[in-house]
Amino acid sequence: KQDFEFLFLYAAAICLAICVQLHFLAFAAAPVLVLVFFIWKIAVFKQQKKKLKFGFWFGHWILASGLIFVLTGPMIINECLTRGDNTREFFSALTEKTEKQDKNLAEKFFRNLAEYSQGYFLIITGNQNTDIISVDLFRDGRMIDIDCDKLCRERLGWTVAAWIFFIGGVLFIMFGIISILRAGNIKRDQLDKLDFLALNFFLLGIVFFGFLPVAFKFPPRFLLTTLPAAFVIMGLWLVNLGRLAVFLSGKIWKFRGMKFVSRYGAVLFLGLTLAGLNIYYNFSRFEEQLAAHTDEPKYFSRDLVLKEDIRVTLLQESLITGWIGSRCQKETVFVWGPPKYYRALVYLLTYSEDKDGRRLRYSAPCLEADYFAVTRAVSESDFFEKGGEAFEVLESQDFGTLRAHRLRIKNSGLIPARVCEPKQEEKPAKYARRYKWREVWGD
């Protein structure tokens, strides 16, 4: 019975071709996952003494492979034209992140475990009250050295809960796979369950161990590749807690129907509780961000979603650019700001205030321009102690988490007055080139 299973093969091929072009992590992990899962299927069929229908599937595998090749064709052509520039960038980025980490393998494993526990707990509950415990293993003659500061100790309860959630979920997956394999002859519905658990286990394992070398350079977006596994783990927790509720109810209440009420009542209660927690914590997070533009300078705790401790909103930047625009006397405006938000300021100055907005890189390129800096309200050192000594502040204005400064060049009489050079819009040459189709065909 073939049904229409081959259609899922083509759907998987399309998803794989798109996935590998979205991020370097998917580019590295997805093909390995497909290969490992394919080997797993052959091993399971062999263990179950079932015949693989190579005659039926061979043609579909060839067509699916061709479909992947066609959809990834533009990327392959671009790589050929640039002689592998993007591939070199890929490996140099991994090398750079790995070389900067003075950590042994055990420390990287522990750190990766902490990052996954914190990230998955955040995805399911929205709770950001967890922390990463700093651990040094096998150093200075000591087997283990744990560093947990005051904030870490305050969040220790939630941190332990996050560890239990992730590690327990992985164990549920492993025990589920083992229990089905030990059962002997596997029926169709159990085989589907086995494949589902194995696929998630391989996905987690490949990404977890494959990127272990960069554990201490772990951006939250890395978790997007294994995002489905977080919800699988949540589902397994609900199923097993439902079974526990049935067991306990059987010990306490003996009347018929209590098992049904206990199992589905527990699952419903826990599911609604998790959904409620997620809504509550996300609402609190966005409510806090909405207050970023208020007049009173505020300090915000580190945001685990973006790994930042500063909030910047569009309303806040609009107020700042309005303040800057009302104080500009010249057409060209240079604005200093961290990479997190300077581009938005330059954009709003150009298109909302009708100014020639540009980024200020500490030095003053010309006198025929106005100069501004936007720093954090709680700390101005990010500008004035890193190259901003060439300017003096004429006035400042707080906009919640940010502070805007109108600047004047020191010793401006020593700088020759000249017209500012035209804005450079070209992309820096250090990035790999992206060809357009008309360039490929020579039009």
Coordinates of C-alpha atoms in Angstrom, one line a residue, residues 29-43 198-199 201-203 206:
A29 CA 22.5 20.7 10.2
A30 CA 19.6 19.9 7.8
P31 CA 21.5 17.7 5.3
V32 CA 23.2 15.8 8.1
L33 CA 19.7 15.2 9.7
V34 CA 18.3 13.9 6.5
L35 CA 21.3 11.5 6.0
V36 CA 21.1 10.2 9.6
F37 CA 17.4 9.7 9.5
F38 CA 17.7 7.8 6.2
I39 CA 20.2 5.5 7.7
W40 CA 18.0 5.1 10.8
K41 CA 15.0 4.0 8.6
I42 CA 17.1 1.4 6.8
A43 CA 18.3 0.0 10.2
A198 CA 13.8 9.6 16.6
L199 CA 13.6 12.6 14.3
F201 CA 16.2 13.2 19.0
F202 CA 18.5 13.4 16.0
L203 CA 17.6 17.0 15.4
I206 CA 23.1 17.0 15.7

